[in-house]
Amino acid sequence: MTSPHRDRAGRPLVAVTGLGIVTSLGEGKEDNWAALTAGQSGVKRLSRFPVAGLKTTIAATVDFIKAEPFCAPALSQEMAMRAGAEAVGQAGIGAPGDFPGPLFIAVPPVEMEWPHRRALAEAGANGEDVTYATLLAGARTGKFRAWYELFLFGTVAENVARCFGTKGSPISLSTACSSGATSIQLGVEAIRRGETQAALCMGTDGSVHPESLIRFSLLSALSTQNDPPEGASKPFSKNRDGFVMGEGAAAVVLEDYDHALARGAKILGFVLGCGEKGDSFHRTRSSPDGAPAIAAIEGAIRDAGLSPDDIDYVNAHGTSTPENDKMEALGLASVLGERMKSVPISSNKSMVGHTLTAAGAVEAVASLMTIATGRIPPTINYNVPDPAIELDVVPNVARDANVRYVLSNSFGFGGQNTCLVFSGEPG
Amino acid sequence: MDREIWITGIGMVSSAGVGVAAHLEALKKGDAPQVDNDSFAPYRVHPVVAVPYEQQIPKKADQRQMEAWQKLGVFAAGMALDAAGLKGDAERLGRLEMIVAAGGGERDYAVDGQILTQAPLSEHPAEMLNERLMSDIRPTMFLAQLSNLLAGNISIVHGVTGGSRTFMGEEQAGVDALRIAEARIRAGQADAFLVGGSYNAERPDVLLIYAMADYLWTHEYAPVTEREDRGGGFILGSGSAFLVVEAADVARARGATPLARLDAVASDMPARKPGSVAASLDGMWGRIAADFDPSRGVVFSGATGAVGVTAEEQSVLARRAGDARVHVTGDLFGHLVEPQFPAGVALAAAALSEGLYDDAVVTGVGHRRGEGSARLSRVG
């Protein structure tokens, strides 16, 4: 019997044996990878609801999966099921409906939506102006029992857990726009402490509805360059003016390397390191000095047992907001130094928009496929370089390269900074 | 690595008072809890007491950026940090990890009411909705709705910036928050955590969710375990509980005093069917509390009052806890949802630190899904 494989810190190595993805570009790795490396955009004019009166009228919605009538938890759940099925199917682990480990799933915070409020108001109507007392009267009719389940925060996770037969109490989490990365981090930690030999980690977000769009719009976070829609998301460009909301889901099967080897699984890559640091500067803005982002980047590289010089591609958070891209470039330059000017970095969000809760997981899948195929997806819409950001953003056209170590960044409202390091080889 | 874990700080606020001492006092008195029968009739809520927010959130600007559930949480988190002797210790707070169990939401009730009143009269309701939302919602309202912005506010107000994770999923989020913190410390993946949650029950939009499925107790107040024959149900309560949980070696090195030892946390979520809750809790009891000594022990139950599952949990306690005193935390401050389990653990730790008991078990029973248990013991 050979001795167990361990990383440089003596911990179990965390291999990736399954990947699944759904974005506005399509369902499945094959379609998504073809589109991502062809520089295609999934951003389009919104058709899900009327856009009259809105400043932003575009999004990278997933319209080919029907959740009718639209409601965020229903679409989020369905996308998670499909991404999960692809990942678990590829991993060939356990038996159908019997995944041998826990579920960590990043889900958008659920909330009742306007069609539901309107139905409750109608059911409770008493001829007077509508208040929440009217809605409560509607609730008492007993006609809306199914919606109770729909709008509990834990429902999507339990349904996904039941579908795949994951073990233990599934964890629903939110760390805003770094949620998908956090789900992977939780899985890595569980495997490293020997609690499990496999984990299903996912992020999903199908929450483009009028109020969610308007909320980001009121915070001036969204691009308003609606025409053409596919040109709106332009990370690192001088004329970037905000992010584009996106929808999608991604799933990653993590497995103790020795467990994967023992069952003869195909190894798709490794999660070598995770870094995390909170920011106390502001509710929506990052510390101007980039210190928390820097600490998260450094932490991930250190946790991977690597040095900054080892990183040969960065899958950027790259939201296309003026502030994020500047801060991210600053943070990377601080850690990777002069070398950062020549390290390729690209933003999948230029094509699939900002998939919010799912983004970290979606970008993990793209990072691992970059390593596997030796092809770096481009940052599209890069036509006006920002002289303040000296980066090789792999402009507009995919590039072939031998990529061994990828740093993937995720930053979010509420001072969330989570970075992951992926590799093709075990260390 | 298999480290000993201490609870070194508690912050609590609810209808039973401000601070853990007030809660223990209320527990000893055993009076019926505070109930607001009128504001949301026919629904009842346990309203939070007046909270001296300025003690923990000195900047009015910070208070204005938060809604009630966030203010309660930031307040309780600050109390826990104070109690642990970590307040203002920038170096340690910069490494302190956080797991927060949170829901979210909060609405502008007046705006919602106006839109819903107008909608049926409007020829183009969707366009009207866009227009009203664009002009009427406060941009900062979003920051009171996002689940992870309780953690974000704790970072801003108290400077906790190690790591920050927010778990969602009603009661079970509170159980798993403590379970993951415990597991990470035990395995040497982290040294110290701030763990807890917060809930504002005095909101018609949260009542609405549970009212749709008839989960709310609308009869005259009755203790949690005496509701079964009238259909069961819970009375939501406003409140928050936060704990500082540390590796004993780390706490000892900085001269911190333990309130109690956290021996184990377990959670599970088997599919609900008759008997599943009893089996789940009984299994956990066997794993983490088989040697529980009823003569020196106490139980803090997180039973909600929901029909069926409450009786199942009580049956396990009747079988397993012997003559030990069982406190149902819902009888003290109602159902706090996400923070219910952390609040139970906080009370158990406080009771142990007072020397009232040597051993404690805390249960959590999600009204719809998920069960949890924690085992604590007296230090020294």
PDB file of C-alpha atoms in Angstrom, chain A residues 49-55 104 107-112 114 117-118 120-121 128-133 135-137 139-140 142-145 147-149 151-156 158-159 162 167-176 182 185-186 188-190 192-193 195 210-212 214-219 276-284 412-416, chain B residues 42-43 62 65-66 94-95 97 102-105 107 109 111-117 119-120 125-127 129-131 133-134 137-140 142-143 145-149 151-153 155-157 159 161-170 172 176 179-180 183-184 187 189 204-205 207-215 267-272 338 367-369:
ATOM      1  CA  PHE A  49     -40.298  41.569 -18.417  1.00  0.00           C
ATOM      2  CA  PRO A  50     -41.020  45.002 -19.899  1.00  0.00           C
ATOM      3  CA  VAL A  51     -38.069  47.362 -19.603  1.00  0.00           C
ATOM      4  CA  ALA A  52     -39.887  50.681 -20.029  1.00  0.00           C
ATOM      5  CA  GLY A  53     -38.515  53.238 -17.619  1.00  0.00           C
ATOM      6  CA  LEU A  54     -35.357  51.300 -16.800  1.00  0.00           C
ATOM      7  CA  LYS A  55     -31.854  52.626 -17.322  1.00  0.00           C
ATOM      8  CA  PHE A 104     -22.288  23.193  -0.215  1.00  0.00           C
ATOM      9  CA  VAL A 107     -27.922  30.336  -3.607  1.00  0.00           C
ATOM     10  CA  PRO A 108     -29.361  33.804  -4.075  1.00  0.00           C
ATOM     11  CA  PRO A 109     -31.222  35.009  -0.983  1.00  0.00           C
ATOM     12  CA  VAL A 110     -34.843  34.169  -1.742  1.00  0.00           C
ATOM     13  CA  GLU A 111     -37.676  36.605  -1.427  1.00  0.00           C
ATOM     14  CA  MET A 112     -41.276  36.828  -2.396  1.00  0.00           C
ATOM     15  CA  TRP A 114     -44.172  40.864  -7.241  1.00  0.00           C
ATOM     16  CA  ARG A 117     -47.501  39.732  -3.746  1.00  0.00           C
ATOM     17  CA  ARG A 118     -50.124  40.670  -6.304  1.00  0.00           C
ATOM     18  CA  LEU A 120     -51.899  37.527  -2.239  1.00  0.00           C
ATOM     19  CA  ALA A 121     -53.224  41.080  -2.402  1.00  0.00           C
ATOM     20  CA  GLU A 128     -59.568  49.220   0.668  1.00  0.00           C
ATOM     21  CA  ASP A 129     -55.994  50.245  -0.083  1.00  0.00           C
ATOM     22  CA  VAL A 130     -53.630  47.302   0.010  1.00  0.00           C
ATOM     23  CA  THR A 131     -51.366  46.909   3.023  1.00  0.00           C
ATOM     24  CA  TYR A 132     -49.498  43.922   4.385  1.00  0.00           C
ATOM     25  CA  ALA A 133     -52.645  43.146   6.393  1.00  0.00           C
ATOM     26  CA  LEU A 135     -51.542  40.148   2.016  1.00  0.00           C
ATOM     27  CA  LEU A 136     -51.768  38.348   5.347  1.00  0.00           C
ATOM     28  CA  ALA A 137     -55.513  37.960   4.844  1.00  0.00           C
ATOM     29  CA  ALA A 139     -52.227  34.104   3.078  1.00  0.00           C
ATOM     30  CA  ARG A 140     -54.932  32.902   5.476  1.00  0.00           C
ATOM     31  CA  GLY A 142     -54.744  28.631   2.529  1.00  0.00           C
ATOM     32  CA  LYS A 143     -54.342  28.851  -1.259  1.00  0.00           C
ATOM     33  CA  PHE A 144     -50.656  29.659  -1.159  1.00  0.00           C
ATOM     34  CA  ARG A 145     -49.202  26.823   0.856  1.00  0.00           C
ATOM     35  CA  TRP A 147     -45.290  29.331  -1.962  1.00  0.00           C
ATOM     36  CA  TYR A 148     -44.268  29.018   1.661  1.00  0.00           C
ATOM     37  CA  GLU A 149     -41.908  26.230   0.653  1.00  0.00           C
ATOM     38  CA  PHE A 151     -39.682  31.206  -0.295  1.00  0.00           C
ATOM     39  CA  LEU A 152     -37.852  29.487   2.532  1.00  0.00           C
ATOM     40  CA  PHE A 153     -34.107  30.116   2.375  1.00  0.00           C
ATOM     41  CA  GLY A 154     -33.267  26.443   2.795  1.00  0.00           C
ATOM     42  CA  THR A 155     -35.551  24.890   0.192  1.00  0.00           C
ATOM     43  CA  VAL A 156     -33.312  24.892  -2.891  1.00  0.00           C
ATOM     44  CA  GLU A 158     -32.662  20.553   0.460  1.00  0.00           C
ATOM     45  CA  ASN A 159     -34.181  19.780  -2.938  1.00  0.00           C
ATOM     46  CA  ARG A 162     -32.306  15.059  -2.071  1.00  0.00           C
ATOM     47  CA  LYS A 167     -24.905  13.310   2.968  1.00  0.00           C
ATOM     48  CA  GLY A 168     -25.599  15.291   6.104  1.00  0.00           C
ATOM     49  CA  SER A 169     -27.042  18.735   6.451  1.00  0.00           C
ATOM     50  CA  PRO A 170     -26.602  20.672   3.173  1.00  0.00           C
ATOM     51  CA  ILE A 171     -25.258  24.175   3.553  1.00  0.00           C
ATOM     52  CA  SER A 172     -26.882  27.117   1.755  1.00  0.00           C
ATOM     53  CA  LEU A 173     -24.582  30.051   1.768  1.00  0.00           C
ATOM     54  CA  SER A 174     -24.232  33.585   0.614  1.00  0.00           C
ATOM     55  CA  THR A 175     -21.124  35.698   0.538  1.00  0.00           C
ATOM     56  CA  ALA A 176     -22.598  37.954  -2.134  1.00  0.00           C
ATOM     57  CA  THR A 182     -16.958  30.115  -0.840  1.00  0.00           C
ATOM     58  CA  GLN A 185     -13.666  26.667  -0.114  1.00  0.00           C
ATOM     59  CA  LEU A 186     -16.055  24.931   2.297  1.00  0.00           C
ATOM     60  CA  VAL A 188     -11.912  21.930   0.294  1.00  0.00           C
ATOM     61  CA  GLU A 189     -11.854  22.472   4.054  1.00  0.00           C
ATOM     62  CA  ALA A 190     -14.143  19.504   4.726  1.00  0.00           C
ATOM     63  CA  ARG A 192      -8.730  18.526   4.180  1.00  0.00           C
ATOM     64  CA  ARG A 193      -9.909  17.878   7.702  1.00  0.00           C
ATOM     65  CA  GLU A 195     -14.488  14.780   7.410  1.00  0.00           C
ATOM     66  CA  PRO A 210     -37.429  43.795 -12.175  1.00  0.00           C
ATOM     67  CA  GLU A 211     -36.674  44.574  -8.562  1.00  0.00           C
ATOM     68  CA  SER A 212     -33.278  42.846  -8.488  1.00  0.00           C
ATOM     69  CA  ILE A 214     -33.535  48.032 -10.230  1.00  0.00           C
ATOM     70  CA  ARG A 215     -31.708  47.561  -6.927  1.00  0.00           C
ATOM     71  CA  PHE A 216     -28.333  47.270  -8.636  1.00  0.00           C
ATOM     72  CA  SER A 217     -29.340  50.075 -10.964  1.00  0.00           C
ATOM     73  CA  LEU A 218     -30.107  52.397  -8.048  1.00  0.00           C
ATOM     74  CA  LEU A 219     -26.644  51.681  -6.665  1.00  0.00           C
ATOM     75  CA  GLU A 276     -10.200  34.798   2.319  1.00  0.00           C
ATOM     76  CA  LYS A 277     -10.172  38.208   3.966  1.00  0.00           C
ATOM     77  CA  GLY A 278     -12.923  40.484   5.224  1.00  0.00           C
ATOM     78  CA  ASP A 279     -13.013  44.187   4.486  1.00  0.00           C
ATOM     79  CA  SER A 280     -14.364  46.671   7.014  1.00  0.00           C
ATOM     80  CA  PHE A 281     -14.142  49.733   4.791  1.00  0.00           C
ATOM     81  CA  HIS A 282     -17.625  50.120   3.337  1.00  0.00           C
ATOM     82  CA  ARG A 283     -20.819  48.168   2.603  1.00  0.00           C
ATOM     83  CA  THR A 284     -20.401  48.204  -1.175  1.00  0.00           C
ATOM     84  CA  GLY A 412     -18.367  40.901  -3.113  1.00  0.00           C
ATOM     85  CA  PHE A 413     -20.500  43.484  -1.365  1.00  0.00           C
ATOM     86  CA  GLY A 414     -20.181  43.319   2.383  1.00  0.00           C
ATOM     87  CA  GLY A 415     -16.384  43.102   2.317  1.00  0.00           C
ATOM     88  CA  GLN A 416     -16.176  39.586   0.881  1.00  0.00           C
TER      89      GLN A 416
ATOM     90  CA  PRO B  42     -54.264  37.759  14.705  1.00  0.00           C
ATOM     91  CA  TYR B  43     -50.565  36.913  14.814  1.00  0.00           C
ATOM     92  CA  ASP B  62     -24.007  53.149  10.763  1.00  0.00           C
ATOM     93  CA  GLN B  65     -27.534  52.051   7.103  1.00  0.00           C
ATOM     94  CA  MET B  66     -29.124  49.071   8.810  1.00  0.00           C
ATOM     95  CA  GLY B  94      -8.353  41.022  11.938  1.00  0.00           C
ATOM     96  CA  ARG B  95      -7.931  37.270  12.231  1.00  0.00           C
ATOM     97  CA  GLU B  97     -13.467  34.359  11.518  1.00  0.00           C
ATOM     98  CA  ALA B 102     -29.089  34.951   8.348  1.00  0.00           C
ATOM     99  CA  GLY B 103     -32.277  35.348   6.440  1.00  0.00           C
ATOM    100  CA  GLY B 104     -32.630  38.755   4.954  1.00  0.00           C
ATOM    101  CA  GLY B 105     -35.335  40.826   3.431  1.00  0.00           C
ATOM    102  CA  ARG B 107     -39.285  45.845   2.817  1.00  0.00           C
ATOM    103  CA  TYR B 109     -44.061  48.467   3.500  1.00  0.00           C
ATOM    104  CA  VAL B 111     -44.153  51.544  -1.079  1.00  0.00           C
ATOM    105  CA  ASP B 112     -45.209  47.918  -1.464  1.00  0.00           C
ATOM    106  CA  GLY B 113     -48.749  48.783  -0.359  1.00  0.00           C
ATOM    107  CA  GLN B 114     -49.012  51.700  -2.767  1.00  0.00           C
ATOM    108  CA  ILE B 115     -47.764  49.656  -5.711  1.00  0.00           C
ATOM    109  CA  LEU B 116     -50.148  46.818  -4.934  1.00  0.00           C
ATOM    110  CA  THR B 117     -53.044  49.247  -4.569  1.00  0.00           C
ATOM    111  CA  ALA B 119     -51.460  47.670  -9.864  1.00  0.00           C
ATOM    112  CA  PRO B 120     -55.002  46.447 -10.570  1.00  0.00           C
ATOM    113  CA  PRO B 125     -48.874  47.249 -14.433  1.00  0.00           C
ATOM    114  CA  ALA B 126     -45.383  46.049 -15.357  1.00  0.00           C
ATOM    115  CA  GLU B 127     -44.331  49.477 -16.573  1.00  0.00           C
ATOM    116  CA  LEU B 129     -43.917  48.685 -11.314  1.00  0.00           C
ATOM    117  CA  ASN B 130     -40.654  49.682 -13.008  1.00  0.00           C
ATOM    118  CA  GLU B 131     -41.436  53.345 -12.646  1.00  0.00           C
ATOM    119  CA  LEU B 133     -39.522  50.994  -7.979  1.00  0.00           C
ATOM    120  CA  MET B 134     -37.068  53.248  -9.811  1.00  0.00           C
ATOM    121  CA  ILE B 137     -37.100  52.515  -3.259  1.00  0.00           C
ATOM    122  CA  ARG B 138     -34.263  53.836  -1.171  1.00  0.00           C
ATOM    123  CA  PRO B 139     -31.053  52.713  -2.862  1.00  0.00           C
ATOM    124  CA  THR B 140     -29.614  51.636   0.487  1.00  0.00           C
ATOM    125  CA  PHE B 142     -30.883  46.687  -0.824  1.00  0.00           C
ATOM    126  CA  LEU B 143     -28.107  46.636   1.740  1.00  0.00           C
ATOM    127  CA  GLN B 145     -32.018  42.987   2.347  1.00  0.00           C
ATOM    128  CA  LEU B 146     -28.858  41.095   1.430  1.00  0.00           C
ATOM    129  CA  SER B 147     -28.265  38.130   3.733  1.00  0.00           C
ATOM    130  CA  ASN B 148     -24.522  38.647   3.992  1.00  0.00           C
ATOM    131  CA  LEU B 149     -24.820  42.288   4.967  1.00  0.00           C
ATOM    132  CA  ALA B 151     -21.750  40.037   8.510  1.00  0.00           C
ATOM    133  CA  GLY B 152     -20.689  43.021   6.428  1.00  0.00           C
ATOM    134  CA  ASN B 153     -21.997  45.416   9.037  1.00  0.00           C
ATOM    135  CA  SER B 155     -17.015  43.907   9.886  1.00  0.00           C
ATOM    136  CA  ILE B 156     -17.574  47.611   9.480  1.00  0.00           C
ATOM    137  CA  VAL B 157     -18.748  48.417  12.995  1.00  0.00           C
ATOM    138  CA  GLY B 159     -13.618  45.423  12.630  1.00  0.00           C
ATOM    139  CA  THR B 161     -12.170  40.874   9.175  1.00  0.00           C
ATOM    140  CA  GLY B 162     -10.733  37.359   9.302  1.00  0.00           C
ATOM    141  CA  GLY B 163     -13.155  35.524   7.107  1.00  0.00           C
ATOM    142  CA  SER B 164     -16.840  36.057   6.644  1.00  0.00           C
ATOM    143  CA  ARG B 165     -19.399  33.484   5.667  1.00  0.00           C
ATOM    144  CA  THR B 166     -23.153  33.680   5.804  1.00  0.00           C
ATOM    145  CA  PHE B 167     -25.288  30.571   5.966  1.00  0.00           C
ATOM    146  CA  MET B 168     -28.970  30.633   5.074  1.00  0.00           C
ATOM    147  CA  GLY B 169     -31.749  28.136   5.625  1.00  0.00           C
ATOM    148  CA  GLU B 170     -33.826  29.087   8.654  1.00  0.00           C
ATOM    149  CA  GLN B 172     -30.550  24.850  10.372  1.00  0.00           C
ATOM    150  CA  ASP B 176     -24.519  24.482  10.775  1.00  0.00           C
ATOM    151  CA  ARG B 179     -20.983  23.018  13.477  1.00  0.00           C
ATOM    152  CA  ILE B 180     -18.605  24.331  10.813  1.00  0.00           C
ATOM    153  CA  ALA B 183     -15.097  21.497  13.067  1.00  0.00           C
ATOM    154  CA  ARG B 184     -12.621  24.040  11.719  1.00  0.00           C
ATOM    155  CA  ALA B 187      -9.093  20.397  13.098  1.00  0.00           C
ATOM    156  CA  GLN B 189      -8.050  25.143  10.363  1.00  0.00           C
ATOM    157  CA  PRO B 204     -45.330  41.587   8.311  1.00  0.00           C
ATOM    158  CA  ASP B 205     -43.333  40.191   5.394  1.00  0.00           C
ATOM    159  CA  LEU B 207     -45.105  36.626   9.134  1.00  0.00           C
ATOM    160  CA  LEU B 208     -46.486  36.300   5.611  1.00  0.00           C
ATOM    161  CA  ILE B 209     -44.214  33.384   4.683  1.00  0.00           C
ATOM    162  CA  TYR B 210     -45.261  31.299   7.685  1.00  0.00           C
ATOM    163  CA  ALA B 211     -48.891  32.425   7.517  1.00  0.00           C
ATOM    164  CA  MET B 212     -49.147  30.946   4.025  1.00  0.00           C
ATOM    165  CA  ALA B 213     -48.606  27.488   5.499  1.00  0.00           C
ATOM    166  CA  ASP B 214     -50.441  28.154   8.771  1.00  0.00           C
ATOM    167  CA  TYR B 215     -47.383  27.744  10.998  1.00  0.00           C
ATOM    168  CA  SER B 267     -26.492  18.283  12.530  1.00  0.00           C
ATOM    169  CA  ASP B 268     -28.463  16.298  10.013  1.00  0.00           C
ATOM    170  CA  MET B 269     -31.302  16.684   7.580  1.00  0.00           C
ATOM    171  CA  PRO B 270     -32.992  13.371   6.857  1.00  0.00           C
ATOM    172  CA  ALA B 271     -36.177  13.587   4.793  1.00  0.00           C
ATOM    173  CA  ARG B 272     -39.062  14.414   7.102  1.00  0.00           C
ATOM    174  CA  GLU B 338     -31.768  31.375  12.472  1.00  0.00           C
ATOM    175  CA  HIS B 367     -39.902  23.615  11.900  1.00  0.00           C
ATOM    176  CA  ARG B 368     -39.676  22.305   8.327  1.00  0.00           C
ATOM    177  CA  ARG B 369     -36.237  20.691   8.017  1.00  0.00           C
TER     178      ARG B 369
END
